[in-house]
PDB file of C-alpha atoms in Angstrom:
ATOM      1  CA  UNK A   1    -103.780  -3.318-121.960  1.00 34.00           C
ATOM      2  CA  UNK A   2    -101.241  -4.885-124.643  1.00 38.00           C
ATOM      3  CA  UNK A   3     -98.012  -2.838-122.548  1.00 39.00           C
ATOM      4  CA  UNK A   4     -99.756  -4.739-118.933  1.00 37.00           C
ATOM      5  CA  UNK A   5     -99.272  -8.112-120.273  1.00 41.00           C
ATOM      6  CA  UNK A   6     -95.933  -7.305-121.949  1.00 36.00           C
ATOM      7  CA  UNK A   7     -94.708  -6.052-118.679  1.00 39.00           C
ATOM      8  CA  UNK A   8     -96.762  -8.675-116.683  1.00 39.00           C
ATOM      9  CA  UNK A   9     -94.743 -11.998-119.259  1.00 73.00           C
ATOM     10  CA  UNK A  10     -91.506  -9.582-118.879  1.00 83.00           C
ATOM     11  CA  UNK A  11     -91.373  -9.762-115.070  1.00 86.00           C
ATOM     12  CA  UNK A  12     -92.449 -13.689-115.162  1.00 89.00           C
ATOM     13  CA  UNK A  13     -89.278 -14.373-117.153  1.00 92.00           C
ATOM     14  CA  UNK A  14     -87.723 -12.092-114.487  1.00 92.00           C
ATOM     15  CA  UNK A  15     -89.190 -14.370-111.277  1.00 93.00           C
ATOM     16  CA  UNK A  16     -88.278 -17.151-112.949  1.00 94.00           C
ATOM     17  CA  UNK A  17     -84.370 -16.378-113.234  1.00 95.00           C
ATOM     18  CA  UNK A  18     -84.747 -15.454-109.617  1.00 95.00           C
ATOM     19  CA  UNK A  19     -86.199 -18.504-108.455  1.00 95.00           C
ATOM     20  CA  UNK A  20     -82.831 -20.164-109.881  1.00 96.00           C
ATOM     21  CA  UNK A  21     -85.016 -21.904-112.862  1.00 96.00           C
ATOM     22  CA  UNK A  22     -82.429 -23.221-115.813  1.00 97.00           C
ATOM     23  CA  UNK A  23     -79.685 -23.312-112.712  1.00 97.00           C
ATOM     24  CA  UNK A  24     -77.685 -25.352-110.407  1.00 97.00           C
ATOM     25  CA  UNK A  25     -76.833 -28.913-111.235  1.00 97.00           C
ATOM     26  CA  UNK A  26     -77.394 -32.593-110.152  1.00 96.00           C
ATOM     27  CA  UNK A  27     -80.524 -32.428-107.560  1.00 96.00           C
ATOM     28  CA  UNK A  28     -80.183 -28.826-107.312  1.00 97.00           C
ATOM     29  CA  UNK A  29     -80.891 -28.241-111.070  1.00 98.00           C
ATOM     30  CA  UNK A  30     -84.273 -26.580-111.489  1.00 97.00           C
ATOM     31  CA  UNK A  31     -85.633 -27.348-115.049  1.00 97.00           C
ATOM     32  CA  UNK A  32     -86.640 -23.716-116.983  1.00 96.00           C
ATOM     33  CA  UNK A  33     -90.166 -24.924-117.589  1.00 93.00           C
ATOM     34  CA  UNK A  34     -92.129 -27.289-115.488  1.00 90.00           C
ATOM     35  CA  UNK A  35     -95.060 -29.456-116.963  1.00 86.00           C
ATOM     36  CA  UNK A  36     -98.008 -27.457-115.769  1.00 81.00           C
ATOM     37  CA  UNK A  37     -95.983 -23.994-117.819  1.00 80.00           C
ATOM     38  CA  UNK A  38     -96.799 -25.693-121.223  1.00 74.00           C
ATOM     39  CA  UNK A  39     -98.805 -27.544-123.029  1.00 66.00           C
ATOM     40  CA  UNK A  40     -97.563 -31.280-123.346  1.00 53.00           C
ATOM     41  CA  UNK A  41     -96.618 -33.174-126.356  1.00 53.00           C
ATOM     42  CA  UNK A  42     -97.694 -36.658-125.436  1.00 52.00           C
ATOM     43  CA  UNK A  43     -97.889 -37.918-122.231  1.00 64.00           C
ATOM     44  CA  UNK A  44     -95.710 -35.634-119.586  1.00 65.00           C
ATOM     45  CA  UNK A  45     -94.057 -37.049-116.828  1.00 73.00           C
ATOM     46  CA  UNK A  46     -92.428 -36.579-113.745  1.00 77.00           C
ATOM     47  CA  UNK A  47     -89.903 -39.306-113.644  1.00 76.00           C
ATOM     48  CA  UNK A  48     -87.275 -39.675-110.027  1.00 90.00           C
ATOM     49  CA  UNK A  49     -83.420 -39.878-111.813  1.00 95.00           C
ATOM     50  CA  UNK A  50     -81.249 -42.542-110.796  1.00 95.00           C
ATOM     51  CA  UNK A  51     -78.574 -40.057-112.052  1.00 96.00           C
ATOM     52  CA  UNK A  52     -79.626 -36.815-110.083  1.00 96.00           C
ATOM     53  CA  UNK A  53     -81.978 -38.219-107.380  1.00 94.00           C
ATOM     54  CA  UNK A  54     -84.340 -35.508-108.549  1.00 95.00           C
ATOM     55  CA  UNK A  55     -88.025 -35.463-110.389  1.00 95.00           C
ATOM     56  CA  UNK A  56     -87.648 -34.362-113.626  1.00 96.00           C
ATOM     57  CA  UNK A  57     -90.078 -32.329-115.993  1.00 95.00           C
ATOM     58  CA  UNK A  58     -90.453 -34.493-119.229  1.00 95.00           C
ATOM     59  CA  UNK A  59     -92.645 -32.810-121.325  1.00 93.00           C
ATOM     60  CA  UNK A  60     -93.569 -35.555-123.937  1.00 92.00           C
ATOM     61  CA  UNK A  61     -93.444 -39.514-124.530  1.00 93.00           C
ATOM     62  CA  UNK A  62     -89.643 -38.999-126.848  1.00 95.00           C
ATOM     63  CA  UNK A  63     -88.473 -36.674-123.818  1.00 95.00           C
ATOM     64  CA  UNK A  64     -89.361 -39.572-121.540  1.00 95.00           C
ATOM     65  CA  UNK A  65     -88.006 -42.383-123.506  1.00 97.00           C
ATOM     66  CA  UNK A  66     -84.967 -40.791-124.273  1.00 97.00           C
ATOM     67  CA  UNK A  67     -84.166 -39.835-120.771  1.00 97.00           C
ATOM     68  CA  UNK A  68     -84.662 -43.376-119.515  1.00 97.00           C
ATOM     69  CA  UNK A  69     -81.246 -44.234-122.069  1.00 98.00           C
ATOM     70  CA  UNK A  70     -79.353 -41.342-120.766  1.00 98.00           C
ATOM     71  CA  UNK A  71     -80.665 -42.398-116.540  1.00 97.00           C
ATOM     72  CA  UNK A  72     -79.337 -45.753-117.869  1.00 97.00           C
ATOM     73  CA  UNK A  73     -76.062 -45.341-118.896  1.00 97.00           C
ATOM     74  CA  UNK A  74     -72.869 -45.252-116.538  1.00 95.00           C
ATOM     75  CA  UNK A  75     -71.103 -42.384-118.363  1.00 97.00           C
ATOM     76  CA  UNK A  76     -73.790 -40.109-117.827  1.00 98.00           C
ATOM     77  CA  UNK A  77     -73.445 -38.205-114.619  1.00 98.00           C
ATOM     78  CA  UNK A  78     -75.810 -35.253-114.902  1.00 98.00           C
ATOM     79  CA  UNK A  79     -79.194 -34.769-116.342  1.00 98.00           C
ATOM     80  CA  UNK A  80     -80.498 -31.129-116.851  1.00 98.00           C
ATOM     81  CA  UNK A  81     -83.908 -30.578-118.905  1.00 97.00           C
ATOM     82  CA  UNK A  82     -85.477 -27.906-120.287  1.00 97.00           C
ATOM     83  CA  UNK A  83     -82.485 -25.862-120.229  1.00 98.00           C
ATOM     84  CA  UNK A  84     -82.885 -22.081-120.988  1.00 98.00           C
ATOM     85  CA  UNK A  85     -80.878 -20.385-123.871  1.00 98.00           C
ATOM     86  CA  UNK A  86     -80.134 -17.617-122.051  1.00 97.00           C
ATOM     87  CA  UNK A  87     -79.397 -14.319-121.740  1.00 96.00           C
ATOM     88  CA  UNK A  88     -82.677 -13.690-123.958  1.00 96.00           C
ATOM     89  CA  UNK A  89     -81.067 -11.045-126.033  1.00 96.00           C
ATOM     90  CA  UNK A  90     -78.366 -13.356-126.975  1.00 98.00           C
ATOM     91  CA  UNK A  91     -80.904 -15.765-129.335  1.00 98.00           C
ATOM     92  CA  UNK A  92     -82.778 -12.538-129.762  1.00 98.00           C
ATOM     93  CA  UNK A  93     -79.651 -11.335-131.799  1.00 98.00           C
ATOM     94  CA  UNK A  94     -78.496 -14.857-133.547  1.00 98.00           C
ATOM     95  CA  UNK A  95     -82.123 -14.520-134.775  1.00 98.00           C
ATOM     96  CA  UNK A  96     -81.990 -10.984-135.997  1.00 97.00           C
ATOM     97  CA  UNK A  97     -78.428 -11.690-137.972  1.00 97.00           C
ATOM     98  CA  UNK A  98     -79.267 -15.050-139.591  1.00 96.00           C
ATOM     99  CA  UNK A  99     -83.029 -13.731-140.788  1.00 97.00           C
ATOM    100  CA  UNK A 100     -85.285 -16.006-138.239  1.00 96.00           C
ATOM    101  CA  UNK A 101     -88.181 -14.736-136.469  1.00 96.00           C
ATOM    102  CA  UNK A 102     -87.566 -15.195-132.788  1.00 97.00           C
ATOM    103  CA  UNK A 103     -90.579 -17.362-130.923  1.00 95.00           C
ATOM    104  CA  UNK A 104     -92.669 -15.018-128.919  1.00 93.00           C
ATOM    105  CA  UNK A 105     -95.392 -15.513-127.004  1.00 89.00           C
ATOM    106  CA  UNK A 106     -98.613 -15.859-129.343  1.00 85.00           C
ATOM    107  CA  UNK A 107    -101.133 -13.676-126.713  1.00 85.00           C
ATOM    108  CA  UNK A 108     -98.100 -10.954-125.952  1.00 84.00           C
ATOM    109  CA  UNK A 109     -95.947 -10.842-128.700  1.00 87.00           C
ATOM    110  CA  UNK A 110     -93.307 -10.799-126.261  1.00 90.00           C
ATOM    111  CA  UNK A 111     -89.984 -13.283-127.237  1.00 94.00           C
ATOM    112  CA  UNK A 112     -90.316 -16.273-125.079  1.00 94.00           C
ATOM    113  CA  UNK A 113     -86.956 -17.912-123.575  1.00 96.00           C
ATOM    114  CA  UNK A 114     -85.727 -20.994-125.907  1.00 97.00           C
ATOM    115  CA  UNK A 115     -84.914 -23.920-124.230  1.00 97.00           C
ATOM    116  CA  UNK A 116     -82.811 -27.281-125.410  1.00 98.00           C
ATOM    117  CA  UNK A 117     -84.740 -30.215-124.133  1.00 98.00           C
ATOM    118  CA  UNK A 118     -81.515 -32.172-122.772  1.00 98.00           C
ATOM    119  CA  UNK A 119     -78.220 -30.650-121.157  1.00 98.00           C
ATOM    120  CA  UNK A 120     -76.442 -33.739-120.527  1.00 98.00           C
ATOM    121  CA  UNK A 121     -72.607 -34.493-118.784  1.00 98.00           C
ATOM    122  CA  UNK A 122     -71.116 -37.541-120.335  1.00 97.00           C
ATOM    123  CA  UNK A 123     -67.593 -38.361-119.579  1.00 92.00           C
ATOM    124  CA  UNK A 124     -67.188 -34.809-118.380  1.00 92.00           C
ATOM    125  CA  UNK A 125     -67.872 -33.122-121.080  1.00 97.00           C
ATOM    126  CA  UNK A 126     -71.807 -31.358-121.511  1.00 98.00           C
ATOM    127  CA  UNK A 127     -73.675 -32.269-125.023  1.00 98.00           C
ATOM    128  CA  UNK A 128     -77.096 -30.093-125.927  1.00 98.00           C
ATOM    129  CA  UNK A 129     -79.755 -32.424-127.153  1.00 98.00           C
ATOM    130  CA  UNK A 130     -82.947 -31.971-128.936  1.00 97.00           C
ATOM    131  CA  UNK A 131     -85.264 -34.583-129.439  1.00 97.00           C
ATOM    132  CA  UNK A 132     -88.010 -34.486-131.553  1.00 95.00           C
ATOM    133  CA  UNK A 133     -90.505 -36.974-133.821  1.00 94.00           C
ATOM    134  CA  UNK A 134     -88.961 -36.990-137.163  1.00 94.00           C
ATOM    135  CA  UNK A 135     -92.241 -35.844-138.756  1.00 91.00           C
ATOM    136  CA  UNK A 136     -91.889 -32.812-137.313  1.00 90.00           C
ATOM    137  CA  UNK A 137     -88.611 -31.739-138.983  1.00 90.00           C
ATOM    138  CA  UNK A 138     -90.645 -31.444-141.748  1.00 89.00           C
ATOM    139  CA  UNK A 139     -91.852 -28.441-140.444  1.00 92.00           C
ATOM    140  CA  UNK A 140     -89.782 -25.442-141.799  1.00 94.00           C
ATOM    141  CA  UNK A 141     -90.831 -23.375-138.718  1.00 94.00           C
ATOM    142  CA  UNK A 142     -89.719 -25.823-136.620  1.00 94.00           C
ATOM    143  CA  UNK A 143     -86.309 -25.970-138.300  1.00 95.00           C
ATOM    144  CA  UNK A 144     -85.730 -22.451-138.201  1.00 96.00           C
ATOM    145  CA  UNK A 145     -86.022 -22.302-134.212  1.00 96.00           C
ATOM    146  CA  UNK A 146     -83.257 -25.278-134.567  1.00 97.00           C
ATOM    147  CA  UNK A 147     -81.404 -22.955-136.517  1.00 97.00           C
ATOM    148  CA  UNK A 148     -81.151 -20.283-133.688  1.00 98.00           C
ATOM    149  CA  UNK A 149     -80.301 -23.070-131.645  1.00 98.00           C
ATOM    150  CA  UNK A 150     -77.848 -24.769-133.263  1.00 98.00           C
ATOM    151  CA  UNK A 151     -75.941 -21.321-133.405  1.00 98.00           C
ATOM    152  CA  UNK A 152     -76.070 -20.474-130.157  1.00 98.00           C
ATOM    153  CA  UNK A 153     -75.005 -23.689-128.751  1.00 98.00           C
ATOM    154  CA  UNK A 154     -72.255 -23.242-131.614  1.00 98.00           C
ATOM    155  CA  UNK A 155     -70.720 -20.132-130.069  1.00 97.00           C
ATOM    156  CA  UNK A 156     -70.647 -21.821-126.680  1.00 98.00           C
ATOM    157  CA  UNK A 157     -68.597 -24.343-127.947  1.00 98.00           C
ATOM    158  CA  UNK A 158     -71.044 -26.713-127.167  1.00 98.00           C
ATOM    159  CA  UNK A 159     -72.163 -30.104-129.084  1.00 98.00           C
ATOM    160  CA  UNK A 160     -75.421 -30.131-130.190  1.00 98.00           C
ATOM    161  CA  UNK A 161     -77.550 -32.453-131.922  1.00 97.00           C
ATOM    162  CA  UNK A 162     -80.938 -33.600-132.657  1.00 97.00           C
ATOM    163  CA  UNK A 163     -81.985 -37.162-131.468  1.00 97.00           C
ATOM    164  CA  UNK A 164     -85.484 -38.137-133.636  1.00 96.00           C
ATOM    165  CA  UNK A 165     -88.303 -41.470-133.088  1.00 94.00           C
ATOM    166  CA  UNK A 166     -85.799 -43.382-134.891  1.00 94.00           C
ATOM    167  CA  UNK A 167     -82.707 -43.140-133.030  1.00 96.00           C
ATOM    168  CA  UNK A 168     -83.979 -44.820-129.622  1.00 97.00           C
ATOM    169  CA  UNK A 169     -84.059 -48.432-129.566  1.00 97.00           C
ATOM    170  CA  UNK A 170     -87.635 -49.313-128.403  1.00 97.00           C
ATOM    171  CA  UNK A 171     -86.983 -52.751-126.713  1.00 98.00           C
ATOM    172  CA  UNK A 172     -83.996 -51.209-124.699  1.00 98.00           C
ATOM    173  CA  UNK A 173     -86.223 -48.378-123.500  1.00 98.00           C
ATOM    174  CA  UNK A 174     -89.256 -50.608-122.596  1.00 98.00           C
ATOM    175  CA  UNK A 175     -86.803 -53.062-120.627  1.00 98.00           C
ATOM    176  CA  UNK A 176     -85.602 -49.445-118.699  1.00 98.00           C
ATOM    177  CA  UNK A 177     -88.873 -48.273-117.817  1.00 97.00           C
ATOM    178  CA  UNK A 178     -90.242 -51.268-116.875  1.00 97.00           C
ATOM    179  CA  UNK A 179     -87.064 -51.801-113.820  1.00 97.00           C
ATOM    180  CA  UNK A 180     -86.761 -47.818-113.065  1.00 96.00           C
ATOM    181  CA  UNK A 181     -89.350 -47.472-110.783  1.00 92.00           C
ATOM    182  CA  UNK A 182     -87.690 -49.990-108.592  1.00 94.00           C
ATOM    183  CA  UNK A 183     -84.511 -49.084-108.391  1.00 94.00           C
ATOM    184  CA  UNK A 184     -85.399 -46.869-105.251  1.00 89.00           C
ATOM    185  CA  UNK A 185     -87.563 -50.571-103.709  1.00 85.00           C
ATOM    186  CA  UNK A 186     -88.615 -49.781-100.588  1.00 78.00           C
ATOM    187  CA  UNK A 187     -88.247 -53.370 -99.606  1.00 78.00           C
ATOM    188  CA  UNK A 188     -84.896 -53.338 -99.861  1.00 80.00           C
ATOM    189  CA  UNK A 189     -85.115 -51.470 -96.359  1.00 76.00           C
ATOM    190  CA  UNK A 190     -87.948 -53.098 -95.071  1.00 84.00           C
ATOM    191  CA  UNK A 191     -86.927 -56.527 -95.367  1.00 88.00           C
ATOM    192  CA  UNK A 192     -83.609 -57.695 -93.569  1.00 88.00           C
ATOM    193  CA  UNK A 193     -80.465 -57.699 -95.243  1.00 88.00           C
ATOM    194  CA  UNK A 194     -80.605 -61.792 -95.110  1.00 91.00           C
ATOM    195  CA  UNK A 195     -83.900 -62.139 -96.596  1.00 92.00           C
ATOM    196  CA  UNK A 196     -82.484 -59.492 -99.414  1.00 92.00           C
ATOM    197  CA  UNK A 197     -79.782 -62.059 -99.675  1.00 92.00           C
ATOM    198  CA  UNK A 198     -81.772 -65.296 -99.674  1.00 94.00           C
ATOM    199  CA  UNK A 199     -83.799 -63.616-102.400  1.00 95.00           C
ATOM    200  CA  UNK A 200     -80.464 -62.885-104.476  1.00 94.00           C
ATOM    201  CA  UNK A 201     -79.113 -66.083-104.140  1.00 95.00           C
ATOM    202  CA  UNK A 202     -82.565 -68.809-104.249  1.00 96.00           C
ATOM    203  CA  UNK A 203     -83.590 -66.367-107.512  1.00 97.00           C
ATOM    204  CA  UNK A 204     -80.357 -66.431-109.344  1.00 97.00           C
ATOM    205  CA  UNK A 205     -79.772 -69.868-109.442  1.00 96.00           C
ATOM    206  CA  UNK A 206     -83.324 -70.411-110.717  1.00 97.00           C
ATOM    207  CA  UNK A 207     -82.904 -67.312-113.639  1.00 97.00           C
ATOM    208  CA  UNK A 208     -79.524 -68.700-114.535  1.00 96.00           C
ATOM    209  CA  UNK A 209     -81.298 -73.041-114.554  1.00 96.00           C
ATOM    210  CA  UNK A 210     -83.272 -71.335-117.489  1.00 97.00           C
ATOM    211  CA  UNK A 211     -86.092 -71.008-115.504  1.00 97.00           C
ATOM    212  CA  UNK A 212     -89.378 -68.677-116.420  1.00 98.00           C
ATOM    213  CA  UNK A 213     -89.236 -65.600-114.469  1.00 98.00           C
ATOM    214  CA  UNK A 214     -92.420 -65.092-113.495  1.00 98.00           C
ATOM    215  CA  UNK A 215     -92.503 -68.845-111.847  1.00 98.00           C
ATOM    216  CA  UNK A 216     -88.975 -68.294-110.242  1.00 98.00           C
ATOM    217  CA  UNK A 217     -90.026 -65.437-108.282  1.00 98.00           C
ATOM    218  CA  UNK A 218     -93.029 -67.081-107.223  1.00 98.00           C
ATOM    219  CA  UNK A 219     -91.036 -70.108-106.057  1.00 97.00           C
ATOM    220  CA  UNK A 220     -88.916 -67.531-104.008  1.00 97.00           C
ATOM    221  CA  UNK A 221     -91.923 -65.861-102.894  1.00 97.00           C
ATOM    222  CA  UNK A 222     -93.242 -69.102-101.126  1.00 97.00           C
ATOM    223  CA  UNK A 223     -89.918 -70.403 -99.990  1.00 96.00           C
ATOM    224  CA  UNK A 224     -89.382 -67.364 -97.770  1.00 95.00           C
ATOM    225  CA  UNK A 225     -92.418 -66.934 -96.701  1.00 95.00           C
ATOM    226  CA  UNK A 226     -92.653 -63.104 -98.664  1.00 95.00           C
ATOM    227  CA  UNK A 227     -95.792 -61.339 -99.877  1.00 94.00           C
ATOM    228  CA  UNK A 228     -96.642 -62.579-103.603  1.00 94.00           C
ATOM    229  CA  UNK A 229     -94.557 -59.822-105.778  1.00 95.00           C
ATOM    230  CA  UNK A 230     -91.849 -59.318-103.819  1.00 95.00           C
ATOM    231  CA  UNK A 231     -89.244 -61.475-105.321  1.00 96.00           C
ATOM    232  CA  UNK A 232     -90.076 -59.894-108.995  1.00 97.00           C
ATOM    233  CA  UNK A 233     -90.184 -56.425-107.213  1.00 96.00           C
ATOM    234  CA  UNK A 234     -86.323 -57.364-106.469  1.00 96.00           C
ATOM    235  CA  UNK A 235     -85.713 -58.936-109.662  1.00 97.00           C
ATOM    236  CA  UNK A 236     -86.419 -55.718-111.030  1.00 97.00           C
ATOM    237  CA  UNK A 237     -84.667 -53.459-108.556  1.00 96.00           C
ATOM    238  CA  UNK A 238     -81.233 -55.647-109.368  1.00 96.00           C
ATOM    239  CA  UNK A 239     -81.792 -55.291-112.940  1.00 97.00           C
ATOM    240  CA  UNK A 240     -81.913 -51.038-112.240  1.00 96.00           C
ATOM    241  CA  UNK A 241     -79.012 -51.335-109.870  1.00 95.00           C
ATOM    242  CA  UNK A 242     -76.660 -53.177-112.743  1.00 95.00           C
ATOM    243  CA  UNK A 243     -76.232 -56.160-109.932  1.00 95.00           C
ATOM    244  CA  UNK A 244     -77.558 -58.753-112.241  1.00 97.00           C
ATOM    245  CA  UNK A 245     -77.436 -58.248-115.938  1.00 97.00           C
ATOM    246  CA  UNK A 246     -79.806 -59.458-118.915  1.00 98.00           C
ATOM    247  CA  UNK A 247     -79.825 -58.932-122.564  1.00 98.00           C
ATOM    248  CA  UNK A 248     -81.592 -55.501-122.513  1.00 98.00           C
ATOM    249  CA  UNK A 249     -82.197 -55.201-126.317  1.00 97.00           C
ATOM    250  CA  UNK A 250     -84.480 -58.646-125.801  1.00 97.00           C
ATOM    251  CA  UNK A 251     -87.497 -57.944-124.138  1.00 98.00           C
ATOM    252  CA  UNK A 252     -87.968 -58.842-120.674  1.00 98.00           C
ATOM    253  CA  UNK A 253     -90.987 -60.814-120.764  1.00 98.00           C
ATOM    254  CA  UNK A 254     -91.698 -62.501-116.778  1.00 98.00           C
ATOM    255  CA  UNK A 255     -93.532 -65.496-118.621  1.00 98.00           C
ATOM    256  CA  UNK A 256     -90.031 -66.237-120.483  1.00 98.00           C
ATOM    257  CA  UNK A 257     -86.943 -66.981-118.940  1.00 98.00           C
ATOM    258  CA  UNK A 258     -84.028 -63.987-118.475  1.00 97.00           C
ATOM    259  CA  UNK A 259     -82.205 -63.732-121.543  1.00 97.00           C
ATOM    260  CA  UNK A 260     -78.078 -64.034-121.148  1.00 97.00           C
ATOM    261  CA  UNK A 261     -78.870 -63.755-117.215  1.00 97.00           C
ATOM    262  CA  UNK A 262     -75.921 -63.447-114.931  1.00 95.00           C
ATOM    263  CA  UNK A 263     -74.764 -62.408-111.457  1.00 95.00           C
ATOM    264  CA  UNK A 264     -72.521 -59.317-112.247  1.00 91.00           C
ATOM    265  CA  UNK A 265     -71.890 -57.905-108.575  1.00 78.00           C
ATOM    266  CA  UNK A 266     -71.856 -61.066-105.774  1.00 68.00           C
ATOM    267  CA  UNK A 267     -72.518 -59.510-102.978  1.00 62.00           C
ATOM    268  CA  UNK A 268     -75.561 -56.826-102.721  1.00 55.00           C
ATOM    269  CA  UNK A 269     -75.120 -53.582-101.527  1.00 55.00           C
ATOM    270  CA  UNK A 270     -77.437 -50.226-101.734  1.00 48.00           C
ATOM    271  CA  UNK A 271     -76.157 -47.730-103.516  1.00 49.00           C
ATOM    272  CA  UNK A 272     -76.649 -44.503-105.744  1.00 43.00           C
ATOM    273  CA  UNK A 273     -75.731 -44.826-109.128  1.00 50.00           C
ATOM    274  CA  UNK A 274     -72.808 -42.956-109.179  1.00 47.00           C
ATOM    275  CA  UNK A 275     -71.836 -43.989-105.460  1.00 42.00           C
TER     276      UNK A 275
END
């Protein structure tokens, strides 16, 4: 019964590899694991990239929050998570010569694939990323697996590093999430490009009076006639799209005003981020 479910997790890693998992790139990327393979850490998510266009398989609440800073920035240009170590018998054999137990599967006892969390193109270069809670580093079994890690991304010539709690500025992530949904709005198309417009330019001279958010897209709201929500839905949606920039390591509260607002491309346009 043991050798069935060895051979039965064997040819699951083998399906897997066909089905292209831990390949392509951009939207074509298909993450190694998905969220329903493992258990989650946190609360898992399926979040849609402004970077690759694509869902991605975030796996805990630090996978999440570090993946809206990396979505965020310009000079990242491709997102790849849960990326497999791969072929298996490579980290099988960094494990065997530097004294580490491989991970294996606790029912089969078969070695499971490894995978770095984040695979990330910067500047045109690819960085390997871990990201963990620092209270877990504490863990010596936890910083063995990082060991076989760290030496196989070593003899790919590959930068790796470990990204903990502590390293992710809170306020900057909260201000992310709370725009990224919207920078796909689906008003944008709905609405005519002159209401868009008439939004941009009746909100921006509000935000940049000093005015409270929340009251300025209201005021917009009722000037044009517009569903109560919209204006903030667009408010949000320029913030995504870079068109209009605030302070993001102040948090964006809608009962305050926009802090260090200001109109940074004039004239709107819909685009992807790296378009």
């Amino acid at each position: 019964m043991a050798k069935r479910k060895r051979q039965l997790t064997e040819a699951k890693i083998e399906r897997m590899i066909k089905e292209g998992r831990g390949q392509g790139t951009g939207r074509e990327y298909l993450p190694w694991l998905k969220i329903q393979d493992v258990p989650s850490e946190g609360r898992a998510t399926r979040g849609l990239g402004w970077t690759t266009g694509r869902r991605h398989e975030l796996l805990s609440d630090i996978e999440r929050d570090y993946f809206y800073l990396l979505d965020y920035a310009d000079e990242v240009t491709d997102i790849r998570e849960q990326f497999p170590l791969l072929p298996l018998e490579e980290t099988l054999m960094i494990a065997e010569q530097i004294g580490i137990e491989h991970p294996r599967d606790p029912r089969t006892g078969v070695p499971i694939v490894m995978t770095t969390d984040f695979l990330i193109t910067c500047n045109d270069r690819d960085y390997a990323r871990t990201v963990k809670p620092f209270n877990e580093l504490e863990n010596e079994r936890t910083i063995a697996k990082f060991e076989i890690e760290r030496v196989y991304w070593e003899t790919h010539h590959l930068d790796w590093g470990i990204i903990i709690d502590k390293d992710i500025p809170d306020v900057m992530v909260r201000n992310i999430e709370w725009v990224h949904k919207e920078y796909h709005n689906e008003d944008v198309s709905e609405l005519s490009t002159f209401t868009v417009r008439n939004v941009e330019q009746l909100l921006s001279v509000r935000l940049q009076d000093g005015e409270k958010i929340s009251s300025a897209c209201l005021a917009c709201d009722q000037k044009l006639g517009l569903e109560a929500g919209t204006s903030l839905a667009l408010f949000r949606h320029f913030i995504a799209r870079k068109k209009w920039i605030v302070d993001m390591n102040e948090r964006i509260i809608p009962s305050l005003p926009a802090v260090d607002f200001k109109v940074a491309i004039s004239e709107y346009r819909l685009e992807a981020k790296d378009g």
